[in-house]
PDB file of C-alpha atoms in Angstrom:
ATOM      1  CA  MET A  28      -0.273   0.021  -0.054  1.00  0.00           C
ATOM      2  CA  GLN A  29       2.961   2.619   0.819  1.00  0.00           C
ATOM      3  CA  ASN A  30       4.603   1.813  -2.379  1.00  0.00           C
ATOM      4  CA  LEU A  31       1.667   2.221  -4.245  1.00  0.00           C
ATOM      5  CA  ARG A  32       0.672   5.439  -2.242  1.00  0.00           C
ATOM      6  CA  ALA A  33       4.550   6.621  -3.219  1.00  0.00           C
ATOM      7  CA  SER A  34       4.047   5.414  -6.963  1.00  0.00           C
ATOM      8  CA  GLU A  35       0.980   7.540  -7.125  1.00  0.00           C
ATOM      9  CA  HIS A  36       2.600  11.032  -5.189  1.00  0.00           C
ATOM     10  CA  GLN A  37       5.607  10.531  -8.131  1.00  0.00           C
ATOM     11  CA  LYS A  38       3.305  10.442 -10.923  1.00  0.00           C
ATOM     12  CA  GLY A  39       1.652  13.639  -9.545  1.00  0.00           C
ATOM     13  CA  ILE A  40       4.595  15.314  -9.143  1.00  0.00           C
ATOM     14  CA  TYR A  41       5.645  14.303 -13.086  1.00  0.00           C
ATOM     15  CA  TYR A  42       2.144  15.224 -13.907  1.00  0.00           C
ATOM     16  CA  ALA A  43       1.864  18.792 -12.222  1.00  0.00           C
ATOM     17  CA  VAL A  44       5.788  19.539 -13.659  1.00  0.00           C
ATOM     18  CA  ALA A  45       4.506  19.101 -16.888  1.00  0.00           C
ATOM     19  CA  ALA A  46       1.596  21.597 -16.388  1.00  0.00           C
ATOM     20  CA  PHE A  47       3.829  23.872 -15.369  1.00  0.00           C
ATOM     21  CA  LEU A  48       6.561  23.472 -17.618  1.00  0.00           C
ATOM     22  CA  MET A  49       3.674  24.159 -20.165  1.00  0.00           C
ATOM     23  CA  TRP A  50       2.378  26.896 -19.065  1.00  0.00           C
ATOM     24  CA  GLY A  51       5.775  28.753 -18.684  1.00  0.00           C
ATOM     25  CA  LEU A  52       6.439  28.023 -21.774  1.00  0.00           C
ATOM     26  CA  VAL A  53       3.324  29.584 -23.379  1.00  0.00           C
ATOM     27  CA  PRO A  54       4.389  33.074 -23.985  1.00  0.00           C
ATOM     28  CA  VAL A  55       6.594  31.240 -26.775  1.00  0.00           C
ATOM     29  CA  TYR A  56       3.000  30.328 -28.267  1.00  0.00           C
ATOM     30  CA  PHE A  57       1.668  33.280 -28.000  1.00  0.00           C
ATOM     31  CA  LYS A  58       4.747  35.584 -29.223  1.00  0.00           C
ATOM     32  CA  ALA A  59       4.964  33.445 -32.435  1.00  0.00           C
ATOM     33  CA  VAL A  60       1.067  34.638 -33.131  1.00  0.00           C
ATOM     34  CA  ASP A  61       1.735  38.394 -31.706  1.00  0.00           C
ATOM     35  CA  ASP A  62       0.595  39.578 -35.257  1.00  0.00           C
ATOM     36  CA  VAL A  63      -2.405  37.877 -35.402  1.00  0.00           C
ATOM     37  CA  PRO A  64      -5.208  40.574 -32.894  1.00  0.00           C
ATOM     38  CA  ALA A  65      -5.518  39.586 -29.357  1.00  0.00           C
ATOM     39  CA  PHE A  66      -9.425  39.593 -29.571  1.00  0.00           C
ATOM     40  CA  GLU A  67      -8.688  36.540 -32.911  1.00  0.00           C
ATOM     41  CA  VAL A  68      -6.390  34.666 -30.887  1.00  0.00           C
ATOM     42  CA  LEU A  69      -8.905  34.511 -28.039  1.00  0.00           C
ATOM     43  CA  ALA A  70     -11.413  33.755 -30.311  1.00  0.00           C
ATOM     44  CA  HIS A  71      -9.137  30.937 -31.149  1.00  0.00           C
ATOM     45  CA  ARG A  72      -8.514  29.791 -28.064  1.00  0.00           C
ATOM     46  CA  VAL A  73     -12.013  28.996 -27.096  1.00  0.00           C
ATOM     47  CA  VAL A  74     -13.498  27.260 -30.157  1.00  0.00           C
ATOM     48  CA  TRP A  75     -10.687  24.787 -30.437  1.00  0.00           C
ATOM     49  CA  SER A  76     -10.513  24.436 -26.696  1.00  0.00           C
ATOM     50  CA  VAL A  77     -14.130  23.270 -26.862  1.00  0.00           C
ATOM     51  CA  VAL A  78     -13.539  21.029 -29.801  1.00  0.00           C
ATOM     52  CA  PHE A  79     -10.674  19.637 -28.197  1.00  0.00           C
ATOM     53  CA  LEU A  80     -12.005  18.703 -24.712  1.00  0.00           C
ATOM     54  CA  GLY A  81     -14.734  18.156 -26.689  1.00  0.00           C
ATOM     55  CA  LEU A  82     -13.072  14.838 -28.406  1.00  0.00           C
ATOM     56  CA  PHE A  83     -10.939  14.946 -24.743  1.00  0.00           C
ATOM     57  CA  LEU A  84     -13.894  13.953 -22.617  1.00  0.00           C
ATOM     58  CA  LEU A  85     -15.942  12.098 -25.377  1.00  0.00           C
ATOM     59  CA  LEU A  86     -12.804   9.718 -25.224  1.00  0.00           C
ATOM     60  CA  LYS A  87     -12.655   9.350 -21.566  1.00  0.00           C
ATOM     61  CA  GLY A  88     -16.812   8.556 -21.954  1.00  0.00           C
ATOM     62  CA  LYS A  89     -17.388  11.843 -19.723  1.00  0.00           C
ATOM     63  CA  LEU A  90     -19.472  13.795 -21.993  1.00  0.00           C
ATOM     64  CA  SER A  91     -22.493  12.313 -20.820  1.00  0.00           C
ATOM     65  CA  GLU A  92     -22.074  14.385 -17.505  1.00  0.00           C
ATOM     66  CA  LEU A  93     -22.819  17.902 -19.465  1.00  0.00           C
ATOM     67  CA  THR A  94     -26.449  16.409 -19.897  1.00  0.00           C
ATOM     68  CA  THR A  95     -27.047  16.383 -15.903  1.00  0.00           C
ATOM     69  CA  LEU A  96     -26.021  20.282 -15.750  1.00  0.00           C
ATOM     70  CA  ARG A  97     -29.172  20.808 -17.887  1.00  0.00           C
ATOM     71  CA  ASN A  98     -31.374  20.430 -14.228  1.00  0.00           C
ATOM     72  CA  SER A  99     -28.618  22.613 -12.742  1.00  0.00           C
ATOM     73  CA  PRO A 100     -29.013  26.393 -13.967  1.00  0.00           C
ATOM     74  CA  LYS A 101     -27.001  27.857 -10.569  1.00  0.00           C
ATOM     75  CA  ILE A 102     -23.923  25.621 -11.890  1.00  0.00           C
ATOM     76  CA  LEU A 103     -24.615  27.067 -15.525  1.00  0.00           C
ATOM     77  CA  LEU A 104     -24.932  30.144 -14.881  1.00  0.00           C
ATOM     78  CA  SER A 105     -22.043  30.271 -12.414  1.00  0.00           C
ATOM     79  CA  LEU A 106     -19.832  28.972 -14.568  1.00  0.00           C
ATOM     80  CA  GLY A 107     -21.050  31.599 -17.165  1.00  0.00           C
ATOM     81  CA  LEU A 108     -19.649  34.272 -14.390  1.00  0.00           C
ATOM     82  CA  SER A 109     -16.321  32.493 -14.449  1.00  0.00           C
ATOM     83  CA  ALA A 110     -16.249  32.444 -17.986  1.00  0.00           C
ATOM     84  CA  LEU A 111     -16.295  36.068 -18.131  1.00  0.00           C
ATOM     85  CA  VAL A 112     -13.210  36.306 -15.834  1.00  0.00           C
ATOM     86  CA  ILE A 113     -10.895  33.886 -17.141  1.00  0.00           C
ATOM     87  CA  SER A 114     -11.738  35.443 -20.623  1.00  0.00           C
ATOM     88  CA  ILE A 115     -10.358  38.926 -19.843  1.00  0.00           C
ATOM     89  CA  ASN A 116      -7.720  37.159 -17.559  1.00  0.00           C
ATOM     90  CA  TRP A 117      -6.819  35.007 -20.880  1.00  0.00           C
ATOM     91  CA  LEU A 118      -6.955  38.399 -23.101  1.00  0.00           C
ATOM     92  CA  VAL A 119      -4.734  40.899 -20.930  1.00  0.00           C
ATOM     93  CA  PHE A 120      -2.007  37.696 -21.415  1.00  0.00           C
ATOM     94  CA  ILE A 121      -2.373  37.564 -24.621  1.00  0.00           C
ATOM     95  CA  TRP A 122      -2.564  41.238 -25.815  1.00  0.00           C
ATOM     96  CA  ALA A 123       0.498  41.759 -23.214  1.00  0.00           C
ATOM     97  CA  VAL A 124       2.773  38.985 -24.792  1.00  0.00           C
ATOM     98  CA  SER A 125       2.329  40.871 -27.935  1.00  0.00           C
ATOM     99  CA  GLU A 126       3.058  44.043 -26.447  1.00  0.00           C
ATOM    100  CA  GLN A 127       6.645  42.284 -25.039  1.00  0.00           C
ATOM    101  CA  ARG A 128       5.276  43.077 -21.670  1.00  0.00           C
ATOM    102  CA  ILE A 129       5.994  39.188 -20.292  1.00  0.00           C
ATOM    103  CA  VAL A 130       7.823  40.317 -17.438  1.00  0.00           C
ATOM    104  CA  GLU A 131       4.793  41.930 -16.104  1.00  0.00           C
ATOM    105  CA  THR A 132       2.628  38.748 -16.696  1.00  0.00           C
ATOM    106  CA  THR A 133       5.076  36.850 -14.490  1.00  0.00           C
ATOM    107  CA  LEU A 134       4.832  39.289 -12.005  1.00  0.00           C
ATOM    108  CA  GLY A 135       1.002  39.015 -11.398  1.00  0.00           C
ATOM    109  CA  TYR A 136       1.269  35.369 -11.409  1.00  0.00           C
ATOM    110  CA  PHE A 137       4.106  35.472  -8.607  1.00  0.00           C
ATOM    111  CA  ILE A 138       1.572  37.901  -6.757  1.00  0.00           C
ATOM    112  CA  ASN A 139      -1.563  35.874  -7.149  1.00  0.00           C
ATOM    113  CA  PRO A 140      -0.789  33.442  -4.320  1.00  0.00           C
ATOM    114  CA  LEU A 141      -0.760  36.430  -2.200  1.00  0.00           C
ATOM    115  CA  ILE A 142      -3.689  38.063  -3.478  1.00  0.00           C
ATOM    116  CA  ASN A 143      -5.596  34.333  -2.762  1.00  0.00           C
ATOM    117  CA  ILE A 144      -4.471  35.142   0.778  1.00  0.00           C
ATOM    118  CA  VAL A 145      -6.106  38.671   0.735  1.00  0.00           C
ATOM    119  CA  PHE A 146      -9.230  36.948  -0.738  1.00  0.00           C
ATOM    120  CA  GLY A 147      -9.657  34.217   1.728  1.00  0.00           C
ATOM    121  CA  PHE A 148      -9.234  36.728   4.183  1.00  0.00           C
ATOM    122  CA  PHE A 149     -11.729  38.843   2.974  1.00  0.00           C
ATOM    123  CA  ILE A 150     -14.343  36.261   1.574  1.00  0.00           C
ATOM    124  CA  PHE A 151     -14.139  33.324   3.602  1.00  0.00           C
ATOM    125  CA  SER A 152     -13.383  34.839   6.573  1.00  0.00           C
ATOM    126  CA  GLU A 153      -9.824  32.920   6.815  1.00  0.00           C
ATOM    127  CA  ARG A 154      -7.458  34.253   9.813  1.00  0.00           C
ATOM    128  CA  LEU A 155      -4.296  35.120   8.798  1.00  0.00           C
ATOM    129  CA  ARG A 156      -1.334  33.662  10.061  1.00  0.00           C
ATOM    130  CA  PHE A 157       1.490  36.504  11.197  1.00  0.00           C
ATOM    131  CA  LEU A 158       4.447  35.211   8.584  1.00  0.00           C
ATOM    132  CA  GLN A 159       0.881  35.196   5.912  1.00  0.00           C
ATOM    133  CA  LEU A 160       0.694  39.036   7.057  1.00  0.00           C
ATOM    134  CA  ILE A 161       4.195  39.875   6.962  1.00  0.00           C
ATOM    135  CA  ALA A 162       4.202  38.271   3.075  1.00  0.00           C
ATOM    136  CA  VAL A 163       1.121  39.980   2.121  1.00  0.00           C
ATOM    137  CA  ALA A 164       2.701  43.175   3.355  1.00  0.00           C
ATOM    138  CA  ILE A 165       6.022  43.086   1.665  1.00  0.00           C
ATOM    139  CA  ALA A 166       3.842  42.193  -1.579  1.00  0.00           C
ATOM    140  CA  ALA A 167       2.198  45.367  -1.286  1.00  0.00           C
ATOM    141  CA  VAL A 168       5.348  47.420  -0.713  1.00  0.00           C
ATOM    142  CA  ALA A 169       6.464  45.841  -3.543  1.00  0.00           C
ATOM    143  CA  VAL A 170       3.828  46.722  -5.719  1.00  0.00           C
ATOM    144  CA  LEU A 171       3.968  50.644  -3.983  1.00  0.00           C
ATOM    145  CA  TYR A 172       7.676  50.724  -4.855  1.00  0.00           C
ATOM    146  CA  GLN A 173       6.783  50.188  -8.382  1.00  0.00           C
ATOM    147  CA  ILE A 174       4.413  53.019  -8.462  1.00  0.00           C
ATOM    148  CA  ILE A 175       5.980  55.683  -6.752  1.00  0.00           C
ATOM    149  CA  LEU A 176       9.868  55.217  -7.832  1.00  0.00           C
ATOM    150  CA  ILE A 177       9.240  53.453 -11.519  1.00  0.00           C
ATOM    151  CA  GLY A 178       5.946  56.084 -11.851  1.00  0.00           C
ATOM    152  CA  GLU A 179       3.452  53.145 -13.084  1.00  0.00           C
ATOM    153  CA  LEU A 180       0.898  50.824 -11.974  1.00  0.00           C
ATOM    154  CA  PRO A 181       1.515  47.644 -12.585  1.00  0.00           C
ATOM    155  CA  TRP A 182      -2.003  47.143 -13.921  1.00  0.00           C
ATOM    156  CA  VAL A 183      -1.536  44.070 -16.391  1.00  0.00           C
ATOM    157  CA  ALA A 184       0.360  41.969 -13.220  1.00  0.00           C
ATOM    158  CA  LEU A 185      -2.582  42.953 -10.985  1.00  0.00           C
ATOM    159  CA  THR A 186      -5.273  42.615 -13.135  1.00  0.00           C
ATOM    160  CA  LEU A 187      -4.307  38.882 -14.299  1.00  0.00           C
ATOM    161  CA  ALA A 188      -3.620  38.354 -10.279  1.00  0.00           C
ATOM    162  CA  THR A 189      -6.481  39.069  -9.247  1.00  0.00           C
ATOM    163  CA  SER A 190      -8.844  37.743 -12.360  1.00  0.00           C
ATOM    164  CA  PHE A 191      -7.374  34.695 -11.697  1.00  0.00           C
ATOM    165  CA  SER A 192      -7.756  35.095  -8.111  1.00  0.00           C
ATOM    166  CA  ILE A 193     -11.697  35.997  -8.412  1.00  0.00           C
ATOM    167  CA  TYR A 194     -11.612  33.006 -11.005  1.00  0.00           C
ATOM    168  CA  SER A 195      -9.632  30.656  -8.179  1.00  0.00           C
ATOM    169  CA  VAL A 196     -13.048  31.858  -5.561  1.00  0.00           C
ATOM    170  CA  LEU A 197     -15.896  31.223  -8.220  1.00  0.00           C
ATOM    171  CA  ARG A 198     -14.661  27.599  -9.035  1.00  0.00           C
ATOM    172  CA  LYS A 199     -13.771  26.730  -5.586  1.00  0.00           C
ATOM    173  CA  LYS A 200     -17.735  26.946  -4.951  1.00  0.00           C
ATOM    174  CA  ILE A 201     -18.822  25.257  -8.101  1.00  0.00           C
ATOM    175  CA  PRO A 202     -19.587  21.401  -7.592  1.00  0.00           C
ATOM    176  CA  ILE A 203     -17.322  20.391 -11.100  1.00  0.00           C
ATOM    177  CA  ASP A 204     -14.314  18.926 -12.281  1.00  0.00           C
ATOM    178  CA  SER A 205     -11.553  21.475 -13.815  1.00  0.00           C
ATOM    179  CA  ILE A 206     -12.249  19.679 -17.406  1.00  0.00           C
ATOM    180  CA  THR A 207     -15.698  19.471 -17.712  1.00  0.00           C
ATOM    181  CA  GLY A 208     -15.939  22.710 -16.250  1.00  0.00           C
ATOM    182  CA  LEU A 209     -13.585  24.742 -18.172  1.00  0.00           C
ATOM    183  CA  LEU A 210     -15.522  22.934 -21.364  1.00  0.00           C
ATOM    184  CA  VAL A 211     -18.818  24.445 -20.325  1.00  0.00           C
ATOM    185  CA  GLU A 212     -16.532  27.888 -19.336  1.00  0.00           C
ATOM    186  CA  THR A 213     -15.804  28.022 -23.236  1.00  0.00           C
ATOM    187  CA  LEU A 214     -19.418  26.478 -24.513  1.00  0.00           C
ATOM    188  CA  TRP A 215     -20.759  30.248 -22.706  1.00  0.00           C
ATOM    189  CA  LEU A 216     -17.715  31.572 -24.957  1.00  0.00           C
ATOM    190  CA  PHE A 217     -18.139  30.089 -27.947  1.00  0.00           C
ATOM    191  CA  PRO A 218     -21.345  31.616 -29.760  1.00  0.00           C
ATOM    192  CA  MET A 219     -19.533  35.254 -29.628  1.00  0.00           C
ATOM    193  CA  ALA A 220     -16.224  33.548 -30.598  1.00  0.00           C
ATOM    194  CA  LEU A 221     -17.901  32.012 -33.590  1.00  0.00           C
ATOM    195  CA  VAL A 222     -19.834  34.927 -34.533  1.00  0.00           C
ATOM    196  CA  TYR A 223     -16.813  37.287 -34.233  1.00  0.00           C
ATOM    197  CA  MET A 224     -14.803  34.511 -36.373  1.00  0.00           C
ATOM    198  CA  ILE A 225     -17.917  35.037 -38.846  1.00  0.00           C
ATOM    199  CA  TRP A 226     -17.602  39.069 -39.283  1.00  0.00           C
ATOM    200  CA  LEU A 227     -13.891  38.812 -39.562  1.00  0.00           C
ATOM    201  CA  SER A 228     -14.089  36.420 -42.561  1.00  0.00           C
ATOM    202  CA  SER A 229     -16.783  38.808 -43.652  1.00  0.00           C
ATOM    203  CA  GLN A 230     -14.133  41.653 -43.687  1.00  0.00           C
ATOM    204  CA  ASN A 231     -11.247  39.801 -44.983  1.00  0.00           C
ATOM    205  CA  ASN A 232      -9.727  40.134 -42.002  1.00  0.00           C
ATOM    206  CA  PHE A 233      -9.370  36.550 -40.877  1.00  0.00           C
ATOM    207  CA  VAL A 234      -6.219  35.429 -40.312  1.00  0.00           C
ATOM    208  CA  LEU A 235      -6.827  31.571 -40.048  1.00  0.00           C
ATOM    209  CA  LEU A 236      -7.884  31.992 -43.837  1.00  0.00           C
ATOM    210  CA  ASN A 237      -5.197  34.561 -44.762  1.00  0.00           C
ATOM    211  CA  GLY A 238      -1.885  34.273 -42.868  1.00  0.00           C
ATOM    212  CA  SER A 239       0.760  32.167 -43.463  1.00  0.00           C
ATOM    213  CA  THR A 240       0.594  28.428 -42.728  1.00  0.00           C
ATOM    214  CA  GLU A 241       2.932  28.407 -39.782  1.00  0.00           C
ATOM    215  CA  VAL A 242       0.411  30.731 -38.281  1.00  0.00           C
ATOM    216  CA  GLN A 243      -2.744  28.538 -39.148  1.00  0.00           C
ATOM    217  CA  VAL A 244      -1.181  25.493 -38.118  1.00  0.00           C
ATOM    218  CA  LEU A 245      -0.436  27.662 -34.481  1.00  0.00           C
ATOM    219  CA  LEU A 246      -4.249  29.234 -34.744  1.00  0.00           C
ATOM    220  CA  LEU A 247      -5.602  25.604 -34.561  1.00  0.00           C
ATOM    221  CA  ALA A 248      -3.528  24.449 -31.947  1.00  0.00           C
ATOM    222  CA  ALA A 249      -4.776  26.841 -29.562  1.00  0.00           C
ATOM    223  CA  GLY A 250      -7.245  24.530 -27.990  1.00  0.00           C
ATOM    224  CA  LEU A 251      -4.276  21.956 -27.137  1.00  0.00           C
ATOM    225  CA  VAL A 252      -2.587  25.052 -25.293  1.00  0.00           C
ATOM    226  CA  THR A 253      -5.147  25.690 -23.814  1.00  0.00           C
ATOM    227  CA  SER A 254      -6.197  22.168 -22.442  1.00  0.00           C
ATOM    228  CA  LEU A 255      -3.199  20.188 -22.059  1.00  0.00           C
ATOM    229  CA  PRO A 256      -1.583  22.057 -19.026  1.00  0.00           C
ATOM    230  CA  LEU A 257      -4.859  21.975 -17.104  1.00  0.00           C
ATOM    231  CA  ILE A 258      -5.300  18.397 -18.149  1.00  0.00           C
ATOM    232  CA  ALA A 259      -2.035  17.484 -16.557  1.00  0.00           C
ATOM    233  CA  PHE A 260      -2.587  19.814 -13.487  1.00  0.00           C
ATOM    234  CA  ALA A 261      -5.668  18.215 -12.918  1.00  0.00           C
ATOM    235  CA  ALA A 262      -4.186  14.519 -13.106  1.00  0.00           C
ATOM    236  CA  GLY A 263      -1.038  16.021 -10.513  1.00  0.00           C
ATOM    237  CA  ALA A 264      -3.756  18.051  -8.026  1.00  0.00           C
ATOM    238  CA  ARG A 265      -5.287  14.623  -7.267  1.00  0.00           C
ATOM    239  CA  ARG A 266      -2.169  13.018  -6.061  1.00  0.00           C
ATOM    240  CA  LEU A 267      -0.838  15.716  -4.308  1.00  0.00           C
ATOM    241  CA  SER A 268      -1.159  17.969  -1.178  1.00  0.00           C
ATOM    242  CA  LEU A 269      -2.079  21.122  -1.685  1.00  0.00           C
ATOM    243  CA  THR A 270       1.383  22.527  -0.193  1.00  0.00           C
ATOM    244  CA  MET A 271       2.868  20.819  -2.734  1.00  0.00           C
ATOM    245  CA  VAL A 272       1.324  21.936  -5.586  1.00  0.00           C
ATOM    246  CA  GLY A 273       1.784  25.583  -4.104  1.00  0.00           C
ATOM    247  CA  LEU A 274       5.452  24.947  -4.353  1.00  0.00           C
ATOM    248  CA  LEU A 275       5.710  23.606  -7.778  1.00  0.00           C
ATOM    249  CA  GLN A 276       3.437  26.162  -9.174  1.00  0.00           C
ATOM    250  CA  TYR A 277       6.050  29.185  -8.995  1.00  0.00           C
ATOM    251  CA  ILE A 278       8.170  26.580 -11.836  1.00  0.00           C
ATOM    252  CA  GLY A 279       5.498  28.519 -14.286  1.00  0.00           C
ATOM    253  CA  PRO A 280       6.301  31.572 -14.005  1.00  0.00           C
ATOM    254  CA  SER A 281       9.865  31.038 -13.334  1.00  0.00           C
ATOM    255  CA  ILE A 282      10.862  29.764 -16.618  1.00  0.00           C
ATOM    256  CA  ALA A 283       8.028  32.701 -18.555  1.00  0.00           C
ATOM    257  CA  PHE A 284      10.445  35.263 -16.099  1.00  0.00           C
ATOM    258  CA  LEU A 285      13.788  33.671 -17.570  1.00  0.00           C
ATOM    259  CA  ILE A 286      12.530  33.519 -21.115  1.00  0.00           C
ATOM    260  CA  ALA A 287      11.074  37.065 -21.479  1.00  0.00           C
ATOM    261  CA  VAL A 288      14.747  38.399 -19.924  1.00  0.00           C
ATOM    262  CA  PHE A 289      17.004  36.332 -21.232  1.00  0.00           C
ATOM    263  CA  TYR A 290      15.710  35.102 -24.614  1.00  0.00           C
ATOM    264  CA  TYR A 291      13.305  38.136 -25.803  1.00  0.00           C
ATOM    265  CA  ASN A 292      15.564  40.749 -23.952  1.00  0.00           C
ATOM    266  CA  GLU A 293      12.456  42.364 -22.317  1.00  0.00           C
ATOM    267  CA  PRO A 294      13.863  45.924 -19.916  1.00  0.00           C
ATOM    268  CA  MET A 295      14.397  44.565 -16.515  1.00  0.00           C
ATOM    269  CA  ASP A 296      16.331  47.337 -14.842  1.00  0.00           C
ATOM    270  CA  GLN A 297      17.156  47.904 -10.961  1.00  0.00           C
ATOM    271  CA  ASP A 298      14.077  49.200 -10.036  1.00  0.00           C
ATOM    272  CA  ARG A 299      11.867  46.482 -11.622  1.00  0.00           C
ATOM    273  CA  LEU A 300      14.239  44.013 -10.079  1.00  0.00           C
ATOM    274  CA  ILE A 301      14.048  45.150  -6.688  1.00  0.00           C
ATOM    275  CA  THR A 302       9.980  44.544  -7.330  1.00  0.00           C
ATOM    276  CA  PHE A 303      10.667  41.183  -8.208  1.00  0.00           C
ATOM    277  CA  VAL A 304      13.440  40.198  -5.449  1.00  0.00           C
ATOM    278  CA  MET A 305      10.933  42.052  -2.736  1.00  0.00           C
ATOM    279  CA  ILE A 306       8.020  39.383  -4.369  1.00  0.00           C
ATOM    280  CA  TRP A 307      10.426  36.686  -4.338  1.00  0.00           C
ATOM    281  CA  ILE A 308      11.196  37.188  -0.231  1.00  0.00           C
ATOM    282  CA  ALA A 309       7.739  37.135   0.134  1.00  0.00           C
ATOM    283  CA  LEU A 310       6.619  33.853  -2.086  1.00  0.00           C
ATOM    284  CA  ALA A 311       9.655  32.420  -0.082  1.00  0.00           C
ATOM    285  CA  ILE A 312       7.963  33.599   3.279  1.00  0.00           C
ATOM    286  CA  PHE A 313       4.422  31.713   2.416  1.00  0.00           C
ATOM    287  CA  SER A 314       6.224  28.977   1.382  1.00  0.00           C
ATOM    288  CA  VAL A 315       7.814  28.046   4.413  1.00  0.00           C
ATOM    289  CA  GLU A 316       5.191  28.906   5.930  1.00  0.00           C
ATOM    290  CA  GLY A 317       2.842  26.612   4.601  1.00  0.00           C
ATOM    291  CA  VAL A 318       5.216  23.675   4.790  1.00  0.00           C
ATOM    292  CA  LEU A 319       5.428  24.420   8.814  1.00  0.00           C
ATOM    293  CA  VAL A 320       2.011  24.952   9.204  1.00  0.00           C
ATOM    294  CA  GLN A 321       1.575  21.403   6.942  1.00  0.00           C
ATOM    295  CA  GLN A 322       4.398  19.656   9.511  1.00  0.00           C
ATOM    296  CA  ARG A 323       2.491  20.860  12.423  1.00  0.00           C
ATOM    297  CA  LYS A 324      -0.706  19.574  11.168  1.00  0.00           C
ATOM    298  CA  LYS A 325       0.710  16.268  10.467  1.00  0.00           C
ATOM    299  CA  GLN A 326       2.145  15.982  14.219  1.00  0.00           C
ATOM    300  CA  ASP A 327      -0.674  16.792  15.637  1.00  0.00           C
ATOM    301  CA  LEU A 328      -2.178  14.008  14.257  1.00  0.00           C
ATOM    302  CA  ILE A 329       0.540  11.363  14.926  1.00  0.00           C
ATOM    303  CA  THR A 330       1.182  12.873  18.592  1.00  0.00           C
ATOM    304  CA  PRO A 331      -2.220  11.381  19.547  1.00  0.00           C
ATOM    305  CA  LYS A 332      -2.112   8.009  18.418  1.00  0.00           C
ATOM    306  CA  THR A 333       1.316   7.824  19.687  1.00  0.00           C
ATOM    307  CA  GLU A 334      -0.095   8.562  23.184  1.00  0.00           C
ATOM    308  CA  GLU A 335      -2.748   6.409  22.547  1.00  0.00           C
ATOM    309  CA  SER A 336      -0.783   3.802  22.155  1.00  0.00           C
ATOM    310  CA  THR A 337       1.793   3.874  24.609  1.00  0.00           C
ATOM    311  CA  GLN A 338      -1.480   4.541  27.489  1.00  0.00           C
ATOM    312  CA  GLY A 339      -1.893   0.863  26.266  1.00  0.00           C
TER     313      GLY A 339
END
């Protein structure tokens, strides 16, 4: 039994690392289609995700689960709202990559766990532990530093972090698995995306028909780019603790950051680097605190059993 558990844990790490590696490399894909208008890229992401996820669930024999949602209008409406939020996140990300602002997108995903803590405090009345409070305070100072000294609000980073946190809160309350949920979300967006594509075609501005073969293939792959990391993540998350997933999630933005700075030569002056260093310190405190809390909980579970055994 213990060997089986260890094997599942190892599989979970492989799946999760694969997911975060793919998410880390996603900017390369969107950079390759940065001549395509952001709204068209978003439309392709929606339409081809519906096709790919529909086929995936059909092969898994789970497509019938969609029919049960007809009797759950509350879930369908909630997924409609989460679809709107994630579409904003996708659109801002696509636009930022095309505008050579990948570094700022990575800042958003580094900040995201700390925004989640704030949301947990205000929405779910979760108490902020001391080290969590320090981590959030350092992150807030980092953002203020960028606003005051650099003279600009990192709105791309804040929009990505906040929209993804709102999306996470919404999805946390919806009793549906992540893959089926994403299919329903993209189905909500599908009619608008399809109408937009038809309109572009009527204006002779549809890049899928007029672009190079390379760009056409890349646009058709938008569903794979969107869905494959999520499928790998779902497989990994089922096998791992939240603490382990939380530690591994920094792989994605770290890879994207390195690609942006060293491959695409995006600017990284001293002031921006200071902002990132402060965020990384905050994340280090947050991560260490999470591991310590998990270890304490495990110890609390073991201790009573040990005492009972001693008394017996």
